Coordinates of C-alpha atoms and ligand atoms in Angstrom, one line a residue:
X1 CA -139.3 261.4 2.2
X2 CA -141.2 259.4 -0.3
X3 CA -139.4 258.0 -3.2
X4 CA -140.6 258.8 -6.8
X5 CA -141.7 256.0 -9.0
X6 CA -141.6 256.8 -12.5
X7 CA -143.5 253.9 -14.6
X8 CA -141.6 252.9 -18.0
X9 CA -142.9 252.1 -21.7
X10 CA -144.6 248.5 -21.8
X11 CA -142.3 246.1 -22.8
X12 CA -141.5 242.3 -23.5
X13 CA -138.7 241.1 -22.3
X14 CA -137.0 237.9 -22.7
X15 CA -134.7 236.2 -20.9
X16 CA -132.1 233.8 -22.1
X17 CA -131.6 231.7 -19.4
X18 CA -134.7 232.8 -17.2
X19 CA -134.2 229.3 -15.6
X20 CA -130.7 229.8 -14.4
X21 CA -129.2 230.8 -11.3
X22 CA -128.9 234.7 -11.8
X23 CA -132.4 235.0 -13.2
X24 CA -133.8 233.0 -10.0
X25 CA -131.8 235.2 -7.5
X26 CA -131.6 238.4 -9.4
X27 CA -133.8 239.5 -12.8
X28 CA -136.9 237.8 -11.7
X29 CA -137.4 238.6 -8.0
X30 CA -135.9 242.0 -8.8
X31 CA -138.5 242.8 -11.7
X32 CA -141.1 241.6 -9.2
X33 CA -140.3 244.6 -7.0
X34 CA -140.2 246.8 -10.0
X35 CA -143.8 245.6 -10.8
X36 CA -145.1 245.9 -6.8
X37 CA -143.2 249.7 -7.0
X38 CA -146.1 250.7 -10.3
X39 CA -142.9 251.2 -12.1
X40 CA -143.6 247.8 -14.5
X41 CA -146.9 247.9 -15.7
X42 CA -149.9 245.1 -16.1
X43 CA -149.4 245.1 -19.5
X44 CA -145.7 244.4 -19.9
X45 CA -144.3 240.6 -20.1
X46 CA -141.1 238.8 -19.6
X47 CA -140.7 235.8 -21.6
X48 CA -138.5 233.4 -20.3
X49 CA -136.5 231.3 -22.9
X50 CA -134.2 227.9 -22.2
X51 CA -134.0 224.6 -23.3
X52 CA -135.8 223.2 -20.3
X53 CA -139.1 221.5 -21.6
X54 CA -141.5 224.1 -19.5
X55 CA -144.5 225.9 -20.5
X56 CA -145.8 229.2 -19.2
X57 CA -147.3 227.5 -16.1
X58 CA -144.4 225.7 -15.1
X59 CA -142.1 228.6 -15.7
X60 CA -144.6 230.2 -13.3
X61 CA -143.9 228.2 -10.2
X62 CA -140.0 228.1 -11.0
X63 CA -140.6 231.9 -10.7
X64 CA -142.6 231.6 -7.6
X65 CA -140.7 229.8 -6.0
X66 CA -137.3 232.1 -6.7
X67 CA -139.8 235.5 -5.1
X68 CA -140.2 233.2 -2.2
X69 CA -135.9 232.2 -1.7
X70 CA -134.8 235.3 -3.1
X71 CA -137.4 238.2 -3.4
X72 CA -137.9 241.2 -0.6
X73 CA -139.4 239.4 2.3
X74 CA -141.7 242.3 2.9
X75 CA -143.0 242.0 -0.6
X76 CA -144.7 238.6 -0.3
X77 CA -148.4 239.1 -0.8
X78 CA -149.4 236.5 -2.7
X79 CA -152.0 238.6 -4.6
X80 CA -149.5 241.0 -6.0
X81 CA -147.8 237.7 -6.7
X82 CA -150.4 235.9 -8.8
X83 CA -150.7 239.2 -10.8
X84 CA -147.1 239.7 -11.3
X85 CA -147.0 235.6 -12.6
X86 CA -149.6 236.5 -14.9
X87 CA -146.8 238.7 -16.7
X88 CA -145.0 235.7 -17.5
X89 CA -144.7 233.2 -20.2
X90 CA -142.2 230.5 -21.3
X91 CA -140.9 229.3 -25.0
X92 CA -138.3 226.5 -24.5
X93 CA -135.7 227.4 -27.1
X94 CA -132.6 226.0 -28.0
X95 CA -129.6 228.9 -28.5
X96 CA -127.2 227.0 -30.7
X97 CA -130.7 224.6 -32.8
X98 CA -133.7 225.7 -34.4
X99 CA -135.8 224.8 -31.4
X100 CA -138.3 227.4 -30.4
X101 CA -137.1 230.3 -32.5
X102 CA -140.4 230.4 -34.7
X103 CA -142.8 230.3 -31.7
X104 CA -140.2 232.9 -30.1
X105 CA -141.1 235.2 -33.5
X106 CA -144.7 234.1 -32.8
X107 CA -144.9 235.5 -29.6
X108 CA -143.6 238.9 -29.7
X109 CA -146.1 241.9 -30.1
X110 CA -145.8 245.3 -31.8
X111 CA -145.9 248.4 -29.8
X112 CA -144.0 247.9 -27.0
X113 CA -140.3 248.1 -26.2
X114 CA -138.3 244.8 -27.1
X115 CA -135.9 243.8 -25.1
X116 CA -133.6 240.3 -25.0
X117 CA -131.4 239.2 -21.8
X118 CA -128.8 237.2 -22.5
X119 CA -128.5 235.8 -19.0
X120 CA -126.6 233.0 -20.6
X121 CA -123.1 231.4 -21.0
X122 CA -120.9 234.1 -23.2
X123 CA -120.3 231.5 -25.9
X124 CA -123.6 231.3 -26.6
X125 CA -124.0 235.2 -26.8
X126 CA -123.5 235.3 -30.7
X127 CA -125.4 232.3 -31.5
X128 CA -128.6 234.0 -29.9
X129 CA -127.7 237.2 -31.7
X130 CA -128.0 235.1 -34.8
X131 CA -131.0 233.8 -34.3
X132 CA -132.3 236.8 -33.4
X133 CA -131.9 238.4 -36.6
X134 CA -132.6 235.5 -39.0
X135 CA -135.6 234.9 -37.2
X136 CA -136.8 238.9 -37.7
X137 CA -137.5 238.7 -34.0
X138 CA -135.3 241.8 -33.0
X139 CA -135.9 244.9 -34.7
X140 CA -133.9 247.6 -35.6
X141 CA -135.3 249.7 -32.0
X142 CA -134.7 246.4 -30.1
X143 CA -132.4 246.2 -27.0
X144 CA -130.0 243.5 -25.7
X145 CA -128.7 243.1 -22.6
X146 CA -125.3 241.2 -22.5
X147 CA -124.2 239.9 -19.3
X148 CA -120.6 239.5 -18.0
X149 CA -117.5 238.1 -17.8
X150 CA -117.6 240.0 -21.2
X151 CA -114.6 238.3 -22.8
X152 CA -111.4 236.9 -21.0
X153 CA -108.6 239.2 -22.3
X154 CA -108.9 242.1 -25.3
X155 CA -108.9 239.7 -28.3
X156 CA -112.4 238.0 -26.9
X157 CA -113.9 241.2 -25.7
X158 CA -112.9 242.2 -29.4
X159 CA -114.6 238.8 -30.8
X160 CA -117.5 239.7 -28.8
X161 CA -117.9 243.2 -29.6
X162 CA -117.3 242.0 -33.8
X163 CA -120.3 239.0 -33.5
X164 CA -122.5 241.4 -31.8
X165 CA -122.3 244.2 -33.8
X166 CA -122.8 242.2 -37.1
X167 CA -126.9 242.8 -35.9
X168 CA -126.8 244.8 -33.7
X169 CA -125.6 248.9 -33.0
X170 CA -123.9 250.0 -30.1
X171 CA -127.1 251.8 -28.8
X172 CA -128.7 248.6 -28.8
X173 CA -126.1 246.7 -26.8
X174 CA -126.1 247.0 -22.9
X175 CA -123.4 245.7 -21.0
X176 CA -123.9 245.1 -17.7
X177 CA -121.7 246.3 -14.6
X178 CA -124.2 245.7 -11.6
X179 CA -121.6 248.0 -9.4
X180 CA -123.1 250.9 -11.7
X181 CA -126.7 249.9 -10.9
X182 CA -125.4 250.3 -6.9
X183 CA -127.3 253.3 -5.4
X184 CA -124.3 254.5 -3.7
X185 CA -122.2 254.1 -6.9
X186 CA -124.4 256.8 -8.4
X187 CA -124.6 258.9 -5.6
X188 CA -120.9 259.1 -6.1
X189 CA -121.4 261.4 -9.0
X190 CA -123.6 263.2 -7.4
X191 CA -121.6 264.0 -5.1
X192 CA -118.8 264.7 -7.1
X193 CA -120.8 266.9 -9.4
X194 CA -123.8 268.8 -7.6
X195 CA -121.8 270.1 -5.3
X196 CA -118.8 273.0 -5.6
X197 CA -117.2 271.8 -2.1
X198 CA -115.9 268.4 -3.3
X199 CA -114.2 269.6 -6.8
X200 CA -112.0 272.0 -6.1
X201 CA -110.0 269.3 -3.8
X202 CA -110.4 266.8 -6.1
X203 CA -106.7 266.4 -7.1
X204 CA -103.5 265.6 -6.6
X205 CA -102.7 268.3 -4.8
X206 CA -105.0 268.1 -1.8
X207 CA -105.6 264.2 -2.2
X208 CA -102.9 261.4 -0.7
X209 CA -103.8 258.4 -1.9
X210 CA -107.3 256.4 -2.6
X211 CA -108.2 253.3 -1.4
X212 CA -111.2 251.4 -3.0
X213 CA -112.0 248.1 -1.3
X214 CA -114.7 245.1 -2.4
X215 CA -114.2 242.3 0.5
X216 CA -116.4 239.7 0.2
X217 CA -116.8 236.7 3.2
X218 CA -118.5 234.4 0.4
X219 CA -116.2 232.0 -1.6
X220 CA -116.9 230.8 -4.6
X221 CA -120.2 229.0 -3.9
X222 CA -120.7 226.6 -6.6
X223 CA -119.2 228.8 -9.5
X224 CA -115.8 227.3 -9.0
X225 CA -115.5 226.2 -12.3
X226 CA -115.7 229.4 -13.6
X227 CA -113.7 231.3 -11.0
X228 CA -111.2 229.3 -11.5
X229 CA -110.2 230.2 -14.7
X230 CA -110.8 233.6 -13.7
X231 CA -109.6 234.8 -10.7
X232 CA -110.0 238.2 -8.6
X233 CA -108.4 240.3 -11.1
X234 CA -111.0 239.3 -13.9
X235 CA -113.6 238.9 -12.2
X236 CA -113.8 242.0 -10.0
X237 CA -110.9 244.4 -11.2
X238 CA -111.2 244.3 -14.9
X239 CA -114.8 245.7 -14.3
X240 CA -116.2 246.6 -10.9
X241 CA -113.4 248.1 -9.4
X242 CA -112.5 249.8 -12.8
X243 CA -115.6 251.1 -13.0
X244 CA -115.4 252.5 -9.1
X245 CA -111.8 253.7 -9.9
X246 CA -113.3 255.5 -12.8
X247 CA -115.9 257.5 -11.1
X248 CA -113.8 258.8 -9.1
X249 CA -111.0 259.9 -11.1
X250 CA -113.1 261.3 -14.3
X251 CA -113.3 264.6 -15.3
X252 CA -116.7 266.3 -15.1
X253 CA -118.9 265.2 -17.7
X254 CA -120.5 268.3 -20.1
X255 CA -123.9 266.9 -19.3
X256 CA -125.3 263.5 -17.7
X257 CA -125.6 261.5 -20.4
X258 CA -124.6 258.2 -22.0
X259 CA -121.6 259.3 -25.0
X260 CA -120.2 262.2 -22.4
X261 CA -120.4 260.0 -19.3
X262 CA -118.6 257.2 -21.2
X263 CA -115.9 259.2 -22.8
X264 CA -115.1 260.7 -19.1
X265 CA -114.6 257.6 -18.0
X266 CA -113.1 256.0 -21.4
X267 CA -110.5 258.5 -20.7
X268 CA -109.1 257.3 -17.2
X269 CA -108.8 254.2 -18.5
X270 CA -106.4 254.6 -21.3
X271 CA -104.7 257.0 -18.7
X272 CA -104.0 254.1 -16.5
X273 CA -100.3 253.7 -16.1
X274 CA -98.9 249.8 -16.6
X275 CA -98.6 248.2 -13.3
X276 CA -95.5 246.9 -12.2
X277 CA -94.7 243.3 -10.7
X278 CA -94.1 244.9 -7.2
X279 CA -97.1 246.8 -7.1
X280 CA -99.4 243.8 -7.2
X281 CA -100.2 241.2 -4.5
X282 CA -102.4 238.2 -5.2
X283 CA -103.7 235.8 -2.5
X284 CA -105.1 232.3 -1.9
X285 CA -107.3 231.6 1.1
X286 CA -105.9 228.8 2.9
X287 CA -108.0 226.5 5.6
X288 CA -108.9 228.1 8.9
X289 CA -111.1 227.5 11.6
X290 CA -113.6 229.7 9.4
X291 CA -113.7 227.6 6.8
X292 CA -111.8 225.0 3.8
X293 CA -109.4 226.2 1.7
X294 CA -109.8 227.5 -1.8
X295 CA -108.1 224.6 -3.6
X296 CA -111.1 222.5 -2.1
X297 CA -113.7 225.0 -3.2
X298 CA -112.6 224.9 -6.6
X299 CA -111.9 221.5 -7.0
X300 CA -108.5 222.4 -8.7
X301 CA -105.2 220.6 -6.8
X302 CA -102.4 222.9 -7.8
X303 CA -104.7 225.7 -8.5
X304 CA -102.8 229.4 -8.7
X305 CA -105.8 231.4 -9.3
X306 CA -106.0 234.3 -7.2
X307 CA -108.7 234.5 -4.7
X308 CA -107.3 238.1 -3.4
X309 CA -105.3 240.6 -5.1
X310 CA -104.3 244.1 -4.4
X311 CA -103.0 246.9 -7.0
X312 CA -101.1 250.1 -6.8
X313 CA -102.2 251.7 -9.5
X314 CA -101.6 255.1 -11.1
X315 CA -103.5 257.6 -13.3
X316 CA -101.2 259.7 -15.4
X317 CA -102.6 262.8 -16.0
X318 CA -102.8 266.3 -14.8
X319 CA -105.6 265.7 -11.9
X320 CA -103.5 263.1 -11.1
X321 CA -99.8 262.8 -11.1
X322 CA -98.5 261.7 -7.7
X323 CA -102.0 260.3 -6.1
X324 CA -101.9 256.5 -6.2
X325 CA -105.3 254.2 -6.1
X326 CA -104.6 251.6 -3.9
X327 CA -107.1 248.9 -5.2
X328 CA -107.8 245.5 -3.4
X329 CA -110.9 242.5 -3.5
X330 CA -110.8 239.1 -2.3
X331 CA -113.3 236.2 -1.2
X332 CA -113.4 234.6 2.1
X333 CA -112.3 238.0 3.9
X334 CA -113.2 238.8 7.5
X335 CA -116.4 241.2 6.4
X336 CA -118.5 241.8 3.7
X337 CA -117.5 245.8 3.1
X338 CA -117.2 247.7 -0.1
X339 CA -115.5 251.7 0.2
X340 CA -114.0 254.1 -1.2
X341 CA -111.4 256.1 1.1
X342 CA -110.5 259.4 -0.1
X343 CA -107.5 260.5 2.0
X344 CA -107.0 264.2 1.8
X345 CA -103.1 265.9 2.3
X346 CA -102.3 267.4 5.9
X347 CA -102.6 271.0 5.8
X348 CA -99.2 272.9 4.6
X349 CA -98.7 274.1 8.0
X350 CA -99.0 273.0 11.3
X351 CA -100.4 275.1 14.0
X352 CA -100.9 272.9 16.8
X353 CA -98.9 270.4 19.0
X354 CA -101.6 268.7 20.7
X355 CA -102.6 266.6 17.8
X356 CA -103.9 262.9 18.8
X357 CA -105.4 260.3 16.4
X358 CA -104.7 260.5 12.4
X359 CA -105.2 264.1 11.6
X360 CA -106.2 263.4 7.6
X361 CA -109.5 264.0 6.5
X362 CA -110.7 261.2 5.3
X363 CA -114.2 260.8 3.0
X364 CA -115.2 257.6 3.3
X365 CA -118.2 256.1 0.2
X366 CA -119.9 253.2 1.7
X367 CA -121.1 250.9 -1.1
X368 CA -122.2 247.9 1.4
X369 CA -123.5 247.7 4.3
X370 CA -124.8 250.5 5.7
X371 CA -124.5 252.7 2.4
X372 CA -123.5 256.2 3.4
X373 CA -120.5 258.2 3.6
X374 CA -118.3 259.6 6.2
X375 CA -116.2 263.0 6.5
X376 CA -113.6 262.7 9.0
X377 CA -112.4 266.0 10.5
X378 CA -110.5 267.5 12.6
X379 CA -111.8 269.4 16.0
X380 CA -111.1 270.4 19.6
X381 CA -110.8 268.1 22.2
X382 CA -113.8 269.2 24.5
X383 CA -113.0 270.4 27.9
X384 CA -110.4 272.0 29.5
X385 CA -106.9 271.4 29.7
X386 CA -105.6 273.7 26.4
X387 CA -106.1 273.5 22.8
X388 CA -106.1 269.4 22.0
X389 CA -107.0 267.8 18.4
X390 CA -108.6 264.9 18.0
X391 CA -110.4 263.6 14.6
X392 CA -114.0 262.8 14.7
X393 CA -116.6 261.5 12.0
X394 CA -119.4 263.4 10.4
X395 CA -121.3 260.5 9.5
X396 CA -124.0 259.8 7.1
X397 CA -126.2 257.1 6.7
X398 CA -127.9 257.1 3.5
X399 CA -131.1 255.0 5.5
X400 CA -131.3 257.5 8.0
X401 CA -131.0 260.5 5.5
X402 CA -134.0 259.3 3.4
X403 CA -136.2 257.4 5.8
X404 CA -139.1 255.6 4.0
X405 CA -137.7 256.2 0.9
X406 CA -134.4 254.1 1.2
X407 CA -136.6 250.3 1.7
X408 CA -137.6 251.8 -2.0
X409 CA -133.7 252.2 -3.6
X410 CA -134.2 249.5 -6.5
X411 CA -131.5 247.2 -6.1
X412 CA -128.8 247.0 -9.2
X413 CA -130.1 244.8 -11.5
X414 CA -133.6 246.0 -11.4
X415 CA -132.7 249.4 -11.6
X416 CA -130.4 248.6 -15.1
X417 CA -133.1 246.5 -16.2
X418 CA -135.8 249.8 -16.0
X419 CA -133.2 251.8 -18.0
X420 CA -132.5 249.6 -20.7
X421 CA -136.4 249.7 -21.2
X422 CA -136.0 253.7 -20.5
X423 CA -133.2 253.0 -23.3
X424 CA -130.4 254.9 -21.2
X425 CA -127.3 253.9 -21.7
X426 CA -125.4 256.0 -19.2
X427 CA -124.8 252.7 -16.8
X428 CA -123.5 250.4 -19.0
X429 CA -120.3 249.8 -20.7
X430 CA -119.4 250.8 -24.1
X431 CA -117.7 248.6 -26.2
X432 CA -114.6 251.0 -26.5
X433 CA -114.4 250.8 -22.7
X434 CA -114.6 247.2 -22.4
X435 CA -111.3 247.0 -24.7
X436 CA -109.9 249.7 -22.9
X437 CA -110.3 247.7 -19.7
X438 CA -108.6 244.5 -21.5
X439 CA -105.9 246.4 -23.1
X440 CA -104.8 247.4 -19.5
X441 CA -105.7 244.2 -17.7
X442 CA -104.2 241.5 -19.9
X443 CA -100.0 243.0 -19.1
X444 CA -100.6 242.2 -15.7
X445 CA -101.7 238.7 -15.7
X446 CA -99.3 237.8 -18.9
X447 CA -96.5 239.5 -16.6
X448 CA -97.4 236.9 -13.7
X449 CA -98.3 234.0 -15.7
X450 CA -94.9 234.5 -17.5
X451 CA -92.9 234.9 -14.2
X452 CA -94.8 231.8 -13.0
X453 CA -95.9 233.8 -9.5
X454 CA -97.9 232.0 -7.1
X455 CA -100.5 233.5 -5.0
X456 CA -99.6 234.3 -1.1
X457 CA -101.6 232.4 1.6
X458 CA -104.2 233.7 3.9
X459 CA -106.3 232.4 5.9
X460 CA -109.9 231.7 5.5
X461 CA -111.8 234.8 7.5
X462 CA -108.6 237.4 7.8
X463 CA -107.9 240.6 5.9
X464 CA -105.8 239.1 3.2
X465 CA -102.5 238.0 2.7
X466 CA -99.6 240.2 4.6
X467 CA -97.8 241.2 1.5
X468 CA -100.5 243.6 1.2
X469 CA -99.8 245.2 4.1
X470 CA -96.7 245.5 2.8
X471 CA -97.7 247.1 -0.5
X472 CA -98.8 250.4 1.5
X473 CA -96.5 250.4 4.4
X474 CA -93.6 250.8 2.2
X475 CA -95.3 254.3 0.8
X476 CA -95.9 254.8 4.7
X477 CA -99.8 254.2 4.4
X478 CA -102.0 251.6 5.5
X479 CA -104.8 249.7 4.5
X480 CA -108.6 250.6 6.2
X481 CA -109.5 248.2 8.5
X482 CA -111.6 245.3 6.7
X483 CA -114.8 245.3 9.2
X484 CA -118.7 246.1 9.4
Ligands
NDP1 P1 -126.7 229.0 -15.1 O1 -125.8 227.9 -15.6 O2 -127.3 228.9 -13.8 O3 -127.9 229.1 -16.1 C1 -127.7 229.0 -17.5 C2 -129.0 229.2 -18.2 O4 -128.8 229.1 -19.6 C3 -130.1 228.2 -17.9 O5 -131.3 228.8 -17.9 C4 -130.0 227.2 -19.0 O6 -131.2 226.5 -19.2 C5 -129.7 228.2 -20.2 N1 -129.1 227.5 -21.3 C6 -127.9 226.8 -21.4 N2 -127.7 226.4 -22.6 C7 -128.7 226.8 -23.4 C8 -129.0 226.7 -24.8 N3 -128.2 226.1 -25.6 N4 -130.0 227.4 -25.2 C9 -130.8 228.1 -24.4 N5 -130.6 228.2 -23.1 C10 -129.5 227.6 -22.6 O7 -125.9 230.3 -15.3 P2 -126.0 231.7 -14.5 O8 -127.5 232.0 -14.4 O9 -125.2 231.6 -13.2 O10 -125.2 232.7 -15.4 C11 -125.8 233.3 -16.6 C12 -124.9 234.4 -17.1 O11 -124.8 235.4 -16.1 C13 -123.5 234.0 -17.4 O12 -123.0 234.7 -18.4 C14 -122.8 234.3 -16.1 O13 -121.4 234.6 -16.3 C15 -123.5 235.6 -15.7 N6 -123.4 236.0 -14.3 C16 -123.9 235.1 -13.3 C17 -123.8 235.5 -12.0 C18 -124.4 234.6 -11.0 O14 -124.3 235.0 -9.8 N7 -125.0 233.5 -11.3 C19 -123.2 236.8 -11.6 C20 -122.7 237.6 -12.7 C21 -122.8 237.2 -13.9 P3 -131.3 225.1 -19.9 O15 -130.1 224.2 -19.5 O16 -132.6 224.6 -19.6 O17 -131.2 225.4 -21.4
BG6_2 C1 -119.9 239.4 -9.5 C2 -118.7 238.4 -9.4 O1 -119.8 240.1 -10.7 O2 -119.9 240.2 -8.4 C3 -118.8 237.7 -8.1 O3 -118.7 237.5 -10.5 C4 -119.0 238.6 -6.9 O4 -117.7 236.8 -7.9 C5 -120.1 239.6 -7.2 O5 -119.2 237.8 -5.8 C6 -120.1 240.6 -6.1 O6 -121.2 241.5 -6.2 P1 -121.9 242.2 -5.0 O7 -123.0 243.0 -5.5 O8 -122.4 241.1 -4.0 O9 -120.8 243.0 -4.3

């Protein structure tokens, strides 16, 4: 199978913060690929935009040398290269001065799609908005991209929402989940919703439980000052795994598109239930013969941050009264594995005795590695010897299923990027959902920062603290193995 490339409108787009460390590892070696694919064309630019005292040739090597650490290996032809490098420029530009903003205005063209990346710190997210405007530099069809954490509790994400809508309208504002722009995250809903077998089963009634795991074995590699006033459950829950948990448990959309997609999944948020103390386990990796411990990482003695945590959480509404989401993330785990397990009820009535293994069905969505999904079913034991169960896989690997086409999926950032030129807002976050996400999150961690909880221990390389265990065992469940 051959995958189809569909080329966008020409476009400038500049990137705040095209120096930094997520434009060197992610935007620019990802929009290189876009370009190599046909699906950026010759006559689009990106403009990168920082203080740095660059100029469009210097820019050029910084870029260079981020396709060579970070880009596709595969894709390193340096004549593809030098074309791609001709797409770029650089206008040093000071967010929070007047630096730069008049050659900025200078160097925009008419005619093509306009797009800003604010691939910056958040606080500077408003002052760029500003200048933006005064300057006349975005127009009223211009697009900005907003990167995360977007705000630290509801009354930021609120601040936020208030600067950047004093220039800009919500179908100009992208905010970005990369976990949307995952293949596998959007295969979910295709799963869901082009086929009749799933949707019928979809509820309570034929579902257990769901488990949705992100375990990463990185720590927090040089962001600890960040991730420190963070922690898992910002970081991760408030958004990724929200959005996961989302996808999942929405109602069908009347049609694929940005304001029906949204309100589906606006919906299960202000459905969650509030979670209560003993339904939450947070974690701290301690030294092991993997690696240091956390408090060294993050350069914080004392530090209670959560480096783990795992949720029970509920959805209360029809589809799903009774069917808990077991949620759980943490750095410095044993494997790097993101699923979703969707554990279906035993049928009502058992006709056979013979019954070895765990007799659920179980549909497993691989996000990482190895994207694919697995069915688990029930069948007969071959041979002789009477009528014997045993529960078997149907497995399938997204790379095997699409052959040449799958070294083609776009990876999550470039694929956003191509629809915020497209202007499609379907895999980003509205602002509405954003609060939404807050207005559930911030109980939680005011309930433990009140009760003064510190995080359990576990070690460096293991599956998490044992509490955790706990948290399913006492509902008579258990956890997926964390592995490859
Ligand atoms: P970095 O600190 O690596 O880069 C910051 C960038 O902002 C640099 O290019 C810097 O260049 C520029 N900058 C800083 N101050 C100003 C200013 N006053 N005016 C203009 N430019 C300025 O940050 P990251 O790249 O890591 O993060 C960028 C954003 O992306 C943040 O919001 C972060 O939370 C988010 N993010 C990052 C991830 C990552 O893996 N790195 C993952 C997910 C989100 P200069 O100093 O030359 O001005
Ligand atoms: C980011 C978090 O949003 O997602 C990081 O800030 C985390 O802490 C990362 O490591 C995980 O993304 P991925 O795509 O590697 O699963």
């Amino acid at each position: 199978m051959v995958s189809r490339v569909i080329p966008v409108d020409s476009f400038d787009l500049v990137i705040f913060g095209g120096t930094g460390d997520l434009a060197k590892r992610k935007i620019l070696p990802g929009l290189y690929r876009r370009f190599v694919s046909g699906q950026m064309n010759a006559v689009s630019r990106i403009i990168g935009a920082a203080r740095a005292d660059l100029n469009d040739a210097s820019f050029r090597e910084t870029v260079a040398g981020a396709i060579a650490e970070f880009g596709d290996k595969s894709l390193q032809d340096p004549a593809k290269i030098a074309e791609f490098l001709a797409r770029i420029h650089y206008v040093p530009v000071d967010a929070t001065g007047t630096n730069g903003w008049a050659q900025l205005a200078g160097h925009m063209r008419g005619g093509v799609v306009r797009a800003f990346y604010f691939s910056v710190a958040p606080n500077l997210f408003g002052d760029i908005a500003q200048r933006l405007h005064d300057h006349a530099i975005a127009t009223p069809t211009s697009r900005i991209v907003v990167e995360k954490p977007f705000g630290r509790d509801l009354a930021s994400a609120r601040a936020l929402n208030a600067v950047l809508a004093q220039h800009f309208t919500e179908d100009q504002i992208y905010r970005i989940d990369h976990y949307l722009g995952k293949e596998t995250v959007q295969n979910l809903m295709a799963v869901r919703f082009a086929n009749i077998l799933f949707e019928p089963i979809w509820k309570a009634q034929y579902i257990d439980h769901v488990q949705i795991t992100v375990a990463e074995t990185v720590g927090v590699e040089g962001r600890g000052a960040y991730y420190d006033t963070s922690g898992a459950m910002r970081d991760m829950v408030q958004n990724h795994l929200m959005q996961l948990l989302c996808l999942i448990a929405m109602e069908p959309p009347y049609h694929f598109d940005p304001s029906a997609v949204r309100d589906e999944k606006l919906k299960v948020i202000r459905a969650l239930r509030p979670v209560l103390p003993d339904e939450i386990v947070r974690g701290q990796y301690r030294a092991s013969d993997v690696d240091e411990d956390y408090i060294t990482h993050s350069e914080n003695e004392g530090s209670r941050t959560e480096s783990y945590i795992a949720l029970k959480v509920h959805v209360a509404n029809w589809r799903w009264q009774g069917t808990p989401f077991y949620l759980r993330t943490g750095k410095k785990l044993r494997a790097r594995t993101s699923e979703i397990a969707i554990t279906f009820k035993q049928p009502p009535h058992a006709i056979f005795d013979d019954v070895t293994g765990w007799n659920e069905n179980v549909l497993v969505i691989r996000l990482q590695p190895n994207e694919g999904m697995t069915l688990s079913v029930m069948i007969k034991e071959p041979g002789p010897g009477g009528m014997r169960l045993m529960n078997v896989p149907l497995d399938m690997s997204f790379a095997e299923a699409l052959g040449a086409a799958a070294n083609d999926v776009p990876e999550a950032y470039e694929r956003l990027i191509m629809d915020v030129i497209r202007g499609n807002q379907t895999l980003f976050m509205r602002g509405d959902e954003v609060e939404a996400a807050w207005a559930w999150t911030d109980p939680i961690i005011n309930g433990w920062e009140a009760r003064g909880d510190k995080p359990k221990q576990y070690d460096a390389g293991s599956s998490g603290p044992e509490d955790a265990l706990m948290l399913m065992h006492r509902d008579g469940r258990r956890w997926r193995e964390i592995s490859l």
